[in-house]
Amino acid sequence: MNPKQLHLKVEKANMASFLSSLFIFSFFSFGTSLSSNYYQKTCPAAESIVRKAVIDATKRDKTAPAGLLRMHFHDCFIRRCDGSVLLDSKGNNIAEKDGPPNVSLHAFYVIDNAKRAIESVCPGVVSCANILALAARDAIVVSGGPSWDVPKGRKDGRISKASETIQLPAPTFNISQLQQSFSQRGLSLEDLAALSGGHTLGFSHCSSFNNRIYNFNSTTDIDPSLNPSFAASLRRVCPAKNNAKNAGVAMDPSSSTFDNTYYKQILQNKVIFSSDNALINSPKTRSLVSKFASSKDVFSKAFVKSMIKMSSITGGQEIRKDCRVVN
């Protein structure tokens, strides 16, 4: 290949990358107009029904809130917040929930229970996407976090493809990859730092962080950015061989409570994912991490602002009768 041909090839590759990013950005930049009192006349009981479903589930399963919050994130990052993550695979179509990053999602039954209860009093009115957005808010509240008015009016999508879950930010992402993923959805570095705080809730399987504690690179076995004693504790839970199928660790020491411990762990190099640690590799996000570590109130206010912004990335065309299947 001569220099001119090489130059043209590089230009085409750069243009393809640019157009791909432009498409994703435009796809996520426009949506339905939302309102806090959207169901005030048509289904005033909707929010209390969802709240009860979340509270009842949490009494039986302390991991339900983390599952609901993660489910909402994963829904919004693929085809906007349209409930596409709730659809079951059917025939030859493998749905989002069965894509590799989503196979560990759980608590779908909470949405099903809320939807059935709402349909019994307000049939055909409340979308599954709105139920999921409300449930994510209530998951934070039952975990000791802040509450807020959730803008409503989302419609449910009709398309769900496992192949599209590759768009989700991975636990191995560096700060540049994270910034690109969030900016394509109209979200800023401030949103990245605040929404990452959702990792204060929940559990991670060993497979999501084994890359940091075994064969990190050609010269070292363990990620040198990990606190050595913390790395040793992770290796005890996740041995190189004979890993228990569901082995893993809590996301932070208070993993069922919504607080700012996650940010304190970042500053101590005691976070699980490479993507968590990446937040200290940018001056902007490092400054925010320090602020959030110093004040739960500052973090909570930033989290609420970013959650409203993220959950307002809307799409969809219908109001499903059953959250698992299109009408």
CSV table of C-alpha atoms in Angstrom, one decimal:
chain,number,residue,atom,x,y,z
A,1,MET,CA,0.0,0.0,0.0
A,2,ASN,CA,1.5,3.4,-1.1
A,3,PRO,CA,1.4,6.4,1.2
A,4,LYS,CA,-1.5,8.0,-0.6
A,5,GLN,CA,-3.6,4.8,-0.3
A,6,LEU,CA,-2.7,4.5,3.4
A,7,HIS,CA,-3.7,8.2,4.0
A,8,LEU,CA,-7.1,7.6,2.3
A,9,LYS,CA,-7.7,4.4,4.4
A,10,VAL,CA,-7.0,6.3,7.6
A,11,GLU,CA,-9.2,9.1,6.6
A,12,LYS,CA,-12.1,6.7,5.9
A,13,ALA,CA,-11.6,4.9,9.2
A,14,ASN,CA,-11.6,8.2,11.1
A,15,MET,CA,-14.8,9.3,9.2
A,16,ALA,CA,-16.5,6.0,10.0
A,17,SER,CA,-15.6,6.4,13.7
A,18,PHE,CA,-16.9,10.0,13.6
A,19,LEU,CA,-20.2,9.1,11.9
A,20,SER,CA,-20.7,6.2,14.4
A,21,SER,CA,-20.2,8.6,17.4
A,22,LEU,CA,-22.4,11.2,15.7
A,23,PHE,CA,-25.2,8.6,15.2
A,24,ILE,CA,-25.0,7.4,18.8
A,25,PHE,CA,-25.0,11.0,20.1
A,26,SER,CA,-28.0,12.1,18.0
A,27,PHE,CA,-29.9,8.9,19.0
A,28,PHE,CA,-29.5,9.8,22.6
A,29,SER,CA,-29.9,13.5,22.4
A,30,PHE,CA,-33.7,13.9,21.7
A,31,GLY,CA,-36.7,12.4,23.5
A,32,THR,CA,-40.2,12.7,24.8
A,33,SER,CA,-41.2,15.6,26.9
A,34,LEU,CA,-41.5,14.5,30.5
A,35,SER,CA,-43.5,15.8,33.5
A,36,SER,CA,-43.5,15.2,37.2
A,37,ASN,CA,-47.3,15.2,37.4
A,38,TYR,CA,-47.8,13.1,34.2
A,39,TYR,CA,-50.1,10.6,36.0
A,40,GLN,CA,-51.8,13.0,38.4
A,41,LYS,CA,-55.2,12.5,36.7
A,42,THR,CA,-54.8,9.3,34.8
A,43,CYS,CA,-53.2,7.1,37.5
A,44,PRO,CA,-52.5,8.9,40.8
A,45,ALA,CA,-51.7,5.7,42.6
A,46,ALA,CA,-48.9,4.7,40.3
A,47,GLU,CA,-46.0,5.9,42.4
A,48,SER,CA,-47.3,4.4,45.7
A,49,ILE,CA,-47.8,1.1,43.9
A,50,VAL,CA,-44.3,1.0,42.6
A,51,ARG,CA,-42.9,2.1,46.0
A,52,LYS,CA,-44.8,-0.8,47.8
A,53,ALA,CA,-43.4,-3.3,45.3
A,54,VAL,CA,-39.9,-2.1,45.9
A,55,ILE,CA,-40.3,-2.1,49.7
A,56,ASP,CA,-41.9,-5.6,49.7
A,57,ALA,CA,-39.1,-7.0,47.6
A,58,THR,CA,-36.4,-5.4,49.7
A,59,LYS,CA,-37.8,-7.0,52.9
A,60,ARG,CA,-37.3,-10.4,51.2
A,61,ASP,CA,-34.1,-9.7,49.3
A,62,LYS,CA,-31.6,-7.0,50.4
A,63,THR,CA,-30.0,-7.1,46.9
A,64,ALA,CA,-33.1,-6.0,45.1
A,65,PRO,CA,-32.4,-2.2,45.3
A,66,ALA,CA,-28.9,-2.6,43.7
A,67,GLY,CA,-30.5,-4.8,41.0
A,68,LEU,CA,-33.1,-2.3,40.2
A,69,LEU,CA,-30.7,0.6,40.0
A,70,ARG,CA,-28.3,-1.3,37.8
A,71,MET,CA,-31.2,-2.4,35.6
A,72,HIS,CA,-32.2,1.3,35.0
A,73,PHE,CA,-28.7,2.3,34.1
A,74,HIS,CA,-28.4,-0.6,31.6
A,75,ASP,CA,-31.8,0.3,30.1
A,76,CYS,CA,-30.9,4.0,29.6
A,77,PHE,CA,-27.5,3.3,28.1
A,78,ILE,CA,-28.7,1.1,25.2
A,79,ARG,CA,-31.9,2.4,23.5
A,80,ARG,CA,-32.6,5.3,25.9
A,81,CYS,CA,-34.8,4.7,29.0
A,82,ASP,CA,-37.5,2.8,27.1
A,83,GLY,CA,-37.8,-0.4,29.1
A,84,SER,CA,-36.1,-2.5,26.3
A,85,VAL,CA,-34.0,-4.2,29.0
A,86,LEU,CA,-37.2,-5.8,30.4
A,87,LEU,CA,-38.2,-7.6,27.2
A,88,ASP,CA,-37.7,-11.4,27.0
A,89,SER,CA,-35.8,-13.1,24.2
A,90,LYS,CA,-38.2,-14.5,21.6
A,91,GLY,CA,-37.7,-16.8,18.6
A,92,ASN,CA,-34.5,-15.9,16.9
A,93,ASN,CA,-34.1,-12.6,18.7
A,94,ILE,CA,-31.8,-12.6,21.7
A,95,ALA,CA,-32.9,-9.7,23.9
A,96,GLU,CA,-30.7,-7.2,25.9
A,97,LYS,CA,-31.3,-9.0,29.2
A,98,ASP,CA,-29.5,-12.1,27.8
A,99,GLY,CA,-26.5,-10.1,26.5
A,100,PRO,CA,-23.2,-10.8,28.3
A,101,PRO,CA,-23.1,-7.7,30.5
A,102,ASN,CA,-26.7,-8.3,31.5
A,103,VAL,CA,-26.9,-11.9,32.4
A,104,SER,CA,-26.4,-11.1,36.1
A,105,LEU,CA,-29.2,-8.5,36.2
A,106,HIS,CA,-31.9,-9.5,38.6
A,107,ALA,CA,-35.1,-8.2,40.3
A,108,PHE,CA,-37.2,-8.2,37.1
A,109,TYR,CA,-40.0,-9.7,39.2
A,110,VAL,CA,-40.3,-6.3,41.1
A,111,ILE,CA,-41.2,-4.6,37.9
A,112,ASP,CA,-43.6,-7.4,36.9
A,113,ASN,CA,-45.3,-7.1,40.3
A,114,ALA,CA,-45.7,-3.4,40.1
A,115,LYS,CA,-47.0,-3.6,36.5
A,116,ARG,CA,-49.6,-6.1,37.4
A,117,ALA,CA,-50.8,-4.0,40.3
A,118,ILE,CA,-50.9,-0.9,38.2
A,119,GLU,CA,-52.8,-2.6,35.3
A,120,SER,CA,-55.5,-3.7,37.8
A,121,VAL,CA,-56.3,0.0,38.6
A,122,CYS,CA,-55.1,1.9,35.6
A,123,PRO,CA,-55.0,-0.4,32.6
A,124,GLY,CA,-52.9,0.8,29.6
A,125,VAL,CA,-51.7,4.0,31.2
A,126,VAL,CA,-48.3,3.5,32.8
A,127,SER,CA,-45.3,2.4,30.8
A,128,CYS,CA,-42.8,-0.2,32.0
A,129,ALA,CA,-40.1,2.3,31.4
A,130,ASN,CA,-41.7,4.7,33.8
A,131,ILE,CA,-42.1,1.9,36.4
A,132,LEU,CA,-38.4,1.1,36.1
A,133,ALA,CA,-37.4,4.8,36.6
A,134,LEU,CA,-39.6,5.0,39.6
A,135,ALA,CA,-38.4,1.7,41.0
A,136,ALA,CA,-34.7,2.9,40.7
A,137,ARG,CA,-35.6,6.0,42.6
A,138,ASP,CA,-37.4,4.0,45.3
A,139,ALA,CA,-34.4,1.6,45.5
A,140,ILE,CA,-32.2,4.5,46.5
A,141,VAL,CA,-34.7,5.7,49.1
A,142,VAL,CA,-35.1,2.3,50.8
A,143,SER,CA,-31.3,2.1,50.9
A,144,GLY,CA,-31.1,5.3,52.9
A,145,GLY,CA,-30.5,7.7,50.0
A,146,PRO,CA,-32.3,10.8,48.8
A,147,SER,CA,-35.7,11.0,47.1
A,148,TRP,CA,-36.7,13.2,44.2
A,149,ASP,CA,-39.6,13.8,41.8
A,150,VAL,CA,-39.1,11.5,38.8
A,151,PRO,CA,-40.2,13.1,35.6
A,152,LYS,CA,-42.6,10.8,33.9
A,153,GLY,CA,-44.1,10.2,30.4
A,154,ARG,CA,-41.6,7.6,28.9
A,155,LYS,CA,-42.9,5.2,26.3
A,156,ASP,CA,-41.9,1.6,25.9
A,157,GLY,CA,-39.6,0.5,23.1
A,158,ARG,CA,-40.3,-2.5,20.8
A,159,ILE,CA,-36.7,-3.5,20.0
A,160,SER,CA,-34.3,-5.3,22.3
A,161,LYS,CA,-31.0,-6.8,21.0
A,162,ALA,CA,-28.3,-8.5,23.0
A,163,SER,CA,-25.8,-7.5,20.4
A,164,GLU,CA,-26.3,-3.8,21.4
A,165,THR,CA,-25.2,-4.4,25.0
A,166,ILE,CA,-21.6,-4.0,23.8
A,167,GLN,CA,-22.4,-0.3,24.0
A,168,LEU,CA,-22.5,-0.5,27.9
A,169,PRO,CA,-19.4,1.0,29.6
A,170,ALA,CA,-17.3,-2.0,30.8
A,171,PRO,CA,-15.7,-2.4,34.3
A,172,THR,CA,-12.3,-2.4,32.4
A,173,PHE,CA,-12.8,1.0,30.8
A,174,ASN,CA,-10.2,3.8,31.3
A,175,ILE,CA,-11.2,7.4,31.9
A,176,SER,CA,-11.1,8.3,28.1
A,177,GLN,CA,-13.4,5.4,27.3
A,178,LEU,CA,-15.8,6.3,30.1
A,179,GLN,CA,-15.9,10.0,29.1
A,180,GLN,CA,-16.7,9.0,25.5
A,181,SER,CA,-19.4,6.6,26.5
A,182,PHE,CA,-21.1,9.2,28.7
A,183,SER,CA,-20.7,12.1,26.3
A,184,GLN,CA,-22.3,10.1,23.5
A,185,ARG,CA,-25.4,10.1,25.7
A,186,GLY,CA,-25.2,13.8,26.5
A,187,LEU,CA,-23.8,13.1,29.9
A,188,SER,CA,-20.8,15.1,31.4
A,189,LEU,CA,-17.8,14.2,33.5
A,190,GLU,CA,-19.8,15.5,36.5
A,191,ASP,CA,-22.5,13.0,35.6
A,192,LEU,CA,-19.9,10.2,35.2
A,193,ALA,CA,-18.5,10.9,38.7
A,194,ALA,CA,-21.9,11.2,40.4
A,195,LEU,CA,-23.6,8.2,38.7
A,196,SER,CA,-20.6,6.0,39.4
A,197,GLY,CA,-21.6,6.4,43.0
A,198,GLY,CA,-24.3,3.9,42.3
A,199,HIS,CA,-21.5,1.4,42.9
A,200,THR,CA,-22.0,2.1,46.6
A,201,LEU,CA,-24.8,-0.6,46.3
A,202,GLY,CA,-24.5,-4.2,45.3
A,203,PHE,CA,-22.2,-7.1,44.6
A,204,SER,CA,-19.7,-8.0,41.9
A,205,HIS,CA,-18.7,-11.5,40.6
A,206,CYS,CA,-15.0,-12.3,40.4
A,207,SER,CA,-15.1,-12.3,36.6
A,208,SER,CA,-15.6,-8.5,36.6
A,209,PHE,CA,-12.3,-7.8,38.3
A,210,ASN,CA,-10.1,-10.9,37.8
A,211,ASN,CA,-8.1,-8.9,35.3
A,212,ARG,CA,-6.8,-6.7,38.2
A,213,ILE,CA,-5.7,-9.5,40.5
A,214,TYR,CA,-4.3,-12.1,38.0
A,215,ASN,CA,-2.1,-11.6,34.9
A,216,PHE,CA,-2.6,-7.9,35.0
A,217,ASN,CA,0.1,-7.3,32.3
A,218,SER,CA,3.4,-8.9,31.1
A,219,THR,CA,5.4,-7.6,34.0
A,220,THR,CA,3.1,-7.7,37.1
A,221,ASP,CA,0.4,-10.1,38.3
A,222,ILE,CA,-1.6,-7.6,40.3
A,223,ASP,CA,-2.7,-4.1,39.2
A,224,PRO,CA,-0.2,-1.8,41.0
A,225,SER,CA,-2.9,0.8,41.6
A,226,LEU,CA,-4.7,-1.6,44.0
A,227,ASN,CA,-4.1,-1.4,47.7
A,228,PRO,CA,-1.9,-4.5,48.4
A,229,SER,CA,-3.9,-5.8,51.3
A,230,PHE,CA,-7.2,-5.2,49.4
A,231,ALA,CA,-5.8,-7.1,46.4
A,232,ALA,CA,-4.8,-10.0,48.7
A,233,SER,CA,-8.4,-10.1,50.2
A,234,LEU,CA,-9.8,-10.2,46.6
A,235,ARG,CA,-7.5,-13.1,45.7
A,236,ARG,CA,-8.7,-15.0,48.7
A,237,VAL,CA,-12.3,-14.7,47.7
A,238,CYS,CA,-11.5,-15.3,44.0
A,239,PRO,CA,-8.7,-17.9,43.7
A,240,ALA,CA,-7.1,-18.3,40.3
A,241,LYS,CA,-8.6,-21.8,40.0
A,242,ASN,CA,-11.7,-23.5,41.3
A,243,ASN,CA,-13.7,-20.4,41.6
A,244,ALA,CA,-17.1,-20.9,43.0
A,245,LYS,CA,-19.8,-20.1,40.4
A,246,ASN,CA,-21.2,-17.2,42.3
A,247,ALA,CA,-18.1,-16.0,44.1
A,248,GLY,CA,-17.6,-12.3,44.4
A,249,VAL,CA,-17.5,-9.4,46.8
A,250,ALA,CA,-19.6,-6.4,48.0
A,251,MET,CA,-19.1,-3.3,46.0
A,252,ASP,CA,-18.1,-1.4,49.2
A,253,PRO,CA,-18.1,-2.2,52.9
A,254,SER,CA,-21.7,-0.8,53.3
A,255,SER,CA,-23.1,-2.3,50.1
A,256,SER,CA,-26.7,-2.2,51.1
A,257,THR,CA,-26.6,1.4,52.2
A,258,PHE,CA,-26.6,4.4,49.9
A,259,ASP,CA,-23.7,6.5,51.2
A,260,ASN,CA,-20.4,8.0,50.1
A,261,THR,CA,-18.2,5.2,51.2
A,262,TYR,CA,-17.5,4.3,47.6
A,263,TYR,CA,-15.6,7.5,47.1
A,264,LYS,CA,-13.6,7.1,50.2
A,265,GLN,CA,-12.6,3.6,48.9
A,266,ILE,CA,-11.5,5.2,45.6
A,267,LEU,CA,-9.1,7.5,47.5
A,268,GLN,CA,-7.7,4.5,49.4
A,269,ASN,CA,-7.2,2.5,46.2
A,270,LYS,CA,-9.8,-0.1,47.5
A,271,VAL,CA,-12.3,-0.2,44.6
A,272,ILE,CA,-13.1,-3.3,42.6
A,273,PHE,CA,-13.3,-2.2,39.0
A,274,SER,CA,-10.6,-0.5,36.8
A,275,SER,CA,-13.4,1.9,35.8
A,276,ASP,CA,-13.9,2.9,39.4
A,277,ASN,CA,-10.2,3.6,39.9
A,278,ALA,CA,-10.1,5.5,36.6
A,279,LEU,CA,-12.0,8.4,38.2
A,280,ILE,CA,-8.8,9.5,39.9
A,281,ASN,CA,-7.0,9.7,36.6
A,282,SER,CA,-8.6,12.9,35.5
A,283,PRO,CA,-8.2,16.2,37.4
A,284,LYS,CA,-11.9,17.0,37.0
A,285,THR,CA,-13.2,13.6,38.2
A,286,ARG,CA,-10.6,13.3,40.9
A,287,SER,CA,-11.7,16.6,42.4
A,288,LEU,CA,-15.3,15.5,42.3
A,289,VAL,CA,-14.3,12.2,44.0
A,290,SER,CA,-12.7,14.1,46.8
A,291,LYS,CA,-15.7,16.4,47.2
A,292,PHE,CA,-18.1,13.4,47.3
A,293,ALA,CA,-15.9,11.5,49.8
A,294,SER,CA,-16.0,14.5,52.1
A,295,SER,CA,-19.7,15.0,52.1
A,296,LYS,CA,-22.6,12.6,51.6
A,297,ASP,CA,-24.9,15.5,51.1
A,298,VAL,CA,-22.9,17.0,48.3
A,299,PHE,CA,-22.8,13.5,46.6
A,300,SER,CA,-26.5,12.9,47.1
A,301,LYS,CA,-27.4,16.2,45.4
A,302,ALA,CA,-25.1,15.6,42.5
A,303,PHE,CA,-26.4,12.0,42.2
A,304,VAL,CA,-30.1,13.2,42.1
A,305,LYS,CA,-29.3,15.8,39.4
A,306,SER,CA,-27.5,13.3,37.2
A,307,MET,CA,-30.1,10.6,37.7
A,308,ILE,CA,-32.8,13.0,36.5
A,309,LYS,CA,-30.7,13.9,33.5
A,310,MET,CA,-29.9,10.3,32.6
A,311,SER,CA,-33.4,9.0,33.0
A,312,SER,CA,-34.7,11.8,30.8
A,313,ILE,CA,-33.0,10.3,27.8
A,314,THR,CA,-36.2,8.9,26.4
A,315,GLY,CA,-37.5,6.9,23.5
A,316,GLY,CA,-40.1,4.2,22.9
A,317,GLN,CA,-43.4,4.0,21.0
A,318,GLU,CA,-46.0,2.2,23.2
A,319,ILE,CA,-47.3,1.4,26.6
A,320,ARG,CA,-46.9,-2.4,27.1
A,321,LYS,CA,-49.5,-4.5,28.7
A,322,ASP,CA,-46.8,-6.9,29.9
A,323,CYS,CA,-43.3,-5.6,30.5
A,324,ARG,CA,-41.7,-8.8,29.1
A,325,VAL,CA,-43.3,-8.7,25.6
A,326,VAL,CA,-44.3,-6.0,23.1
A,327,ASN,CA,-48.0,-5.4,22.4
